[in-house]
């Protein structure tokens, strides 16, 4: 039996945390281990919980981009998924350069976040080559 993908959700909106938290807990193999409403709480939760993945809102108290930069510099770090209402190319580039692996628009790409979490939690086993006759 494999261990669940442990996720920390860092977003200042309680409504978003509740909605996304519900979506996350419905994904097989994914466990929501904590929530944070600002950068300071997120950093403390990352240290304490050691999640496999952190979902970060860019515009939360303390600056979500700062959180991505701090966590992105670590030798051992969780996968970083940025979820924002500000999906501008310059933010995407800065986040990916700072260490984020994924960058999504809250308004249009929530389903993509769910897909990524599902894929990471339930990787498809490579199939042996099939040689038909």
PDB file of C-alpha atoms in Angstrom:
ATOM      1  CA  UNK A   1       0.000   0.000   0.000  1.00  0.00           C
ATOM      2  CA  UNK A   2       1.373   3.415  -0.923  1.00  0.00           C
ATOM      3  CA  UNK A   3       1.281   6.470   1.281  1.00  0.00           C
ATOM      4  CA  UNK A   4      -1.129   9.293   0.459  1.00  0.00           C
ATOM      5  CA  UNK A   5       0.095  12.474  -1.230  1.00  0.00           C
ATOM      6  CA  UNK A   6       0.064  14.983   1.640  1.00  0.00           C
ATOM      7  CA  UNK A   7      -1.090  18.474   0.654  1.00  0.00           C
ATOM      8  CA  UNK A   8      -0.894  21.828   2.427  1.00  0.00           C
ATOM      9  CA  UNK A   9      -3.252  24.533   1.167  1.00  0.00           C
ATOM     10  CA  UNK A  10      -1.972  28.124   1.573  1.00  0.00           C
ATOM     11  CA  UNK A  11      -4.633  30.687   0.627  1.00  0.00           C
ATOM     12  CA  UNK A  12      -6.022  33.645   2.548  1.00  0.00           C
ATOM     13  CA  UNK A  13      -9.602  33.075   1.352  1.00  0.00           C
ATOM     14  CA  UNK A  14     -11.556  30.804   3.659  1.00  0.00           C
ATOM     15  CA  UNK A  15     -14.086  30.227   0.866  1.00  0.00           C
ATOM     16  CA  UNK A  16     -11.350  29.045  -1.519  1.00  0.00           C
ATOM     17  CA  UNK A  17      -9.756  26.864   1.164  1.00  0.00           C
ATOM     18  CA  UNK A  18     -13.099  25.246   1.929  1.00  0.00           C
ATOM     19  CA  UNK A  19     -13.995  24.670  -1.735  1.00  0.00           C
ATOM     20  CA  UNK A  20     -10.566  23.438  -2.776  1.00  0.00           C
ATOM     21  CA  UNK A  21     -10.202  21.429   0.425  1.00  0.00           C
ATOM     22  CA  UNK A  22     -13.400  19.547  -0.391  1.00  0.00           C
ATOM     23  CA  UNK A  23     -12.156  18.864  -3.918  1.00  0.00           C
ATOM     24  CA  UNK A  24      -8.787  17.659  -2.615  1.00  0.00           C
ATOM     25  CA  UNK A  25     -10.258  15.256  -0.053  1.00  0.00           C
ATOM     26  CA  UNK A  26     -12.320  13.589  -2.778  1.00  0.00           C
ATOM     27  CA  UNK A  27      -9.205  12.592  -4.761  1.00  0.00           C
ATOM     28  CA  UNK A  28      -8.138   9.013  -4.040  1.00  0.00           C
ATOM     29  CA  UNK A  29      -4.641   8.874  -2.577  1.00  0.00           C
ATOM     30  CA  UNK A  30      -4.580  12.555  -1.564  1.00  0.00           C
ATOM     31  CA  UNK A  31      -4.731  13.838   2.005  1.00  0.00           C
ATOM     32  CA  UNK A  32      -5.196  17.472   3.026  1.00  0.00           C
ATOM     33  CA  UNK A  33      -2.854  17.738   6.024  1.00  0.00           C
ATOM     34  CA  UNK A  34      -3.119  21.455   6.733  1.00  0.00           C
ATOM     35  CA  UNK A  35      -4.150  24.943   5.761  1.00  0.00           C
ATOM     36  CA  UNK A  36      -2.536  28.353   6.116  1.00  0.00           C
ATOM     37  CA  UNK A  37      -3.926  31.849   5.532  1.00  0.00           C
ATOM     38  CA  UNK A  38      -0.622  33.733   5.270  1.00  0.00           C
ATOM     39  CA  UNK A  39       3.033  33.182   4.450  1.00  0.00           C
ATOM     40  CA  UNK A  40       4.216  32.968   8.067  1.00  0.00           C
ATOM     41  CA  UNK A  41       1.661  30.253   8.890  1.00  0.00           C
ATOM     42  CA  UNK A  42       2.471  28.430   5.649  1.00  0.00           C
ATOM     43  CA  UNK A  43       6.210  28.361   6.427  1.00  0.00           C
ATOM     44  CA  UNK A  44       5.519  27.071   9.946  1.00  0.00           C
ATOM     45  CA  UNK A  45       3.138  24.407   8.597  1.00  0.00           C
ATOM     46  CA  UNK A  46       5.641  23.281   5.957  1.00  0.00           C
ATOM     47  CA  UNK A  47       8.301  22.819   8.654  1.00  0.00           C
ATOM     48  CA  UNK A  48       5.936  21.018  11.014  1.00  0.00           C
ATOM     49  CA  UNK A  49       3.967  18.874   8.561  1.00  0.00           C
ATOM     50  CA  UNK A  50       6.557  18.216   5.821  1.00  0.00           C
ATOM     51  CA  UNK A  51       3.868  17.994   3.091  1.00  0.00           C
ATOM     52  CA  UNK A  52       4.595  16.453  -0.291  1.00  0.00           C
ATOM     53  CA  UNK A  53       2.885  19.336  -2.075  1.00  0.00           C
ATOM     54  CA  UNK A  54       1.908  22.936  -1.282  1.00  0.00           C
ATOM     55  CA  UNK A  55      -0.793  24.857  -3.122  1.00  0.00           C
ATOM     56  CA  UNK A  56       0.080  28.574  -2.924  1.00  0.00           C
ATOM     57  CA  UNK A  57      -2.052  31.660  -3.599  1.00  0.00           C
ATOM     58  CA  UNK A  58       0.179  34.484  -4.861  1.00  0.00           C
ATOM     59  CA  UNK A  59      -1.770  37.337  -3.289  1.00  0.00           C
ATOM     60  CA  UNK A  60      -2.028  36.366   0.344  1.00  0.00           C
ATOM     61  CA  UNK A  61      -0.656  38.248   3.351  1.00  0.00           C
ATOM     62  CA  UNK A  62       3.129  38.077   3.313  1.00  0.00           C
ATOM     63  CA  UNK A  63       3.273  37.639  -0.500  1.00  0.00           C
ATOM     64  CA  UNK A  64       2.800  34.172  -1.980  1.00  0.00           C
ATOM     65  CA  UNK A  65       5.630  34.728  -4.455  1.00  0.00           C
ATOM     66  CA  UNK A  66       7.955  35.210  -1.474  1.00  0.00           C
ATOM     67  CA  UNK A  67       6.733  31.848  -0.121  1.00  0.00           C
ATOM     68  CA  UNK A  68       7.481  30.186  -3.477  1.00  0.00           C
ATOM     69  CA  UNK A  69      10.964  31.727  -3.484  1.00  0.00           C
ATOM     70  CA  UNK A  70      11.761  30.636   0.093  1.00  0.00           C
ATOM     71  CA  UNK A  71      10.484  27.088  -0.334  1.00  0.00           C
ATOM     72  CA  UNK A  72      11.895  26.811  -3.851  1.00  0.00           C
ATOM     73  CA  UNK A  73      15.460  27.357  -2.558  1.00  0.00           C
ATOM     74  CA  UNK A  74      15.373  24.349  -0.254  1.00  0.00           C
ATOM     75  CA  UNK A  75      17.339  21.248  -1.146  1.00  0.00           C
ATOM     76  CA  UNK A  76      14.425  19.067  -0.102  1.00  0.00           C
ATOM     77  CA  UNK A  77      11.149  20.775  -0.880  1.00  0.00           C
ATOM     78  CA  UNK A  78       7.530  19.957  -1.519  1.00  0.00           C
ATOM     79  CA  UNK A  79       6.115  20.196  -5.005  1.00  0.00           C
ATOM     80  CA  UNK A  80       4.800  23.750  -5.406  1.00  0.00           C
ATOM     81  CA  UNK A  81       1.507  24.431  -7.190  1.00  0.00           C
ATOM     82  CA  UNK A  82       0.636  28.104  -7.627  1.00  0.00           C
ATOM     83  CA  UNK A  83      -3.078  28.862  -7.895  1.00  0.00           C
ATOM     84  CA  UNK A  84      -3.879  32.514  -8.543  1.00  0.00           C
ATOM     85  CA  UNK A  85      -6.423  35.027  -9.766  1.00  0.00           C
ATOM     86  CA  UNK A  86      -3.509  36.821 -11.443  1.00  0.00           C
ATOM     87  CA  UNK A  87      -2.364  34.399 -14.172  1.00  0.00           C
ATOM     88  CA  UNK A  88      -0.110  36.880 -15.910  1.00  0.00           C
ATOM     89  CA  UNK A  89       2.851  35.551 -17.881  1.00  0.00           C
ATOM     90  CA  UNK A  90       5.367  37.514 -15.793  1.00  0.00           C
ATOM     91  CA  UNK A  91       4.028  35.904 -12.596  1.00  0.00           C
ATOM     92  CA  UNK A  92       4.092  32.462 -14.234  1.00  0.00           C
ATOM     93  CA  UNK A  93       7.716  32.952 -15.309  1.00  0.00           C
ATOM     94  CA  UNK A  94       8.818  34.225 -11.878  1.00  0.00           C
ATOM     95  CA  UNK A  95       7.080  31.381 -10.050  1.00  0.00           C
ATOM     96  CA  UNK A  96       8.475  28.665 -12.288  1.00  0.00           C
ATOM     97  CA  UNK A  97      11.961  30.186 -12.043  1.00  0.00           C
ATOM     98  CA  UNK A  98      11.616  30.377  -8.241  1.00  0.00           C
ATOM     99  CA  UNK A  99      10.801  26.687  -7.909  1.00  0.00           C
ATOM    100  CA  UNK A 100       7.109  26.137  -8.625  1.00  0.00           C
ATOM    101  CA  UNK A 101       6.351  23.118 -10.757  1.00  0.00           C
ATOM    102  CA  UNK A 102       2.811  24.166 -11.715  1.00  0.00           C
ATOM    103  CA  UNK A 103       0.969  27.476 -12.208  1.00  0.00           C
ATOM    104  CA  UNK A 104      -2.823  27.668 -12.596  1.00  0.00           C
ATOM    105  CA  UNK A 105      -5.563  30.285 -12.934  1.00  0.00           C
ATOM    106  CA  UNK A 106      -8.132  29.998 -10.108  1.00  0.00           C
ATOM    107  CA  UNK A 107     -10.959  31.138 -12.358  1.00  0.00           C
ATOM    108  CA  UNK A 108     -10.467  28.625 -15.155  1.00  0.00           C
ATOM    109  CA  UNK A 109      -8.077  25.851 -14.111  1.00  0.00           C
ATOM    110  CA  UNK A 110      -9.276  24.323 -10.827  1.00  0.00           C
ATOM    111  CA  UNK A 111      -9.966  21.075 -12.672  1.00  0.00           C
ATOM    112  CA  UNK A 112      -6.332  21.054 -13.811  1.00  0.00           C
ATOM    113  CA  UNK A 113      -5.186  21.244 -10.185  1.00  0.00           C
ATOM    114  CA  UNK A 114      -7.362  18.244  -9.354  1.00  0.00           C
ATOM    115  CA  UNK A 115      -5.931  16.352 -12.354  1.00  0.00           C
ATOM    116  CA  UNK A 116      -2.336  17.101 -11.307  1.00  0.00           C
ATOM    117  CA  UNK A 117      -2.971  15.980  -7.733  1.00  0.00           C
ATOM    118  CA  UNK A 118      -4.666  12.814  -8.938  1.00  0.00           C
ATOM    119  CA  UNK A 119      -1.811  12.072 -11.351  1.00  0.00           C
ATOM    120  CA  UNK A 120       0.831  12.644  -8.669  1.00  0.00           C
ATOM    121  CA  UNK A 121      -1.021  10.527  -6.103  1.00  0.00           C
ATOM    122  CA  UNK A 122      -1.874   7.743  -8.519  1.00  0.00           C
ATOM    123  CA  UNK A 123       0.901   7.437 -11.084  1.00  0.00           C
ATOM    124  CA  UNK A 124       0.216   5.072 -13.900  1.00  0.00           C
ATOM    125  CA  UNK A 125       2.464   2.058 -13.719  1.00  0.00           C
ATOM    126  CA  UNK A 126       4.569   1.725 -16.843  1.00  0.00           C
ATOM    127  CA  UNK A 127       3.278  -1.087 -18.948  1.00  0.00           C
ATOM    128  CA  UNK A 128       5.477  -3.789 -20.354  1.00  0.00           C
ATOM    129  CA  UNK A 129       5.832  -3.501 -24.102  1.00  0.00           C
ATOM    130  CA  UNK A 130       3.212  -5.475 -25.955  1.00  0.00           C
ATOM    131  CA  UNK A 131       4.294  -7.126 -29.142  1.00  0.00           C
ATOM    132  CA  UNK A 132       1.271  -8.162 -31.144  1.00  0.00           C
ATOM    133  CA  UNK A 133       1.402 -11.068 -33.519  1.00  0.00           C
TER     134      UNK A 133
END
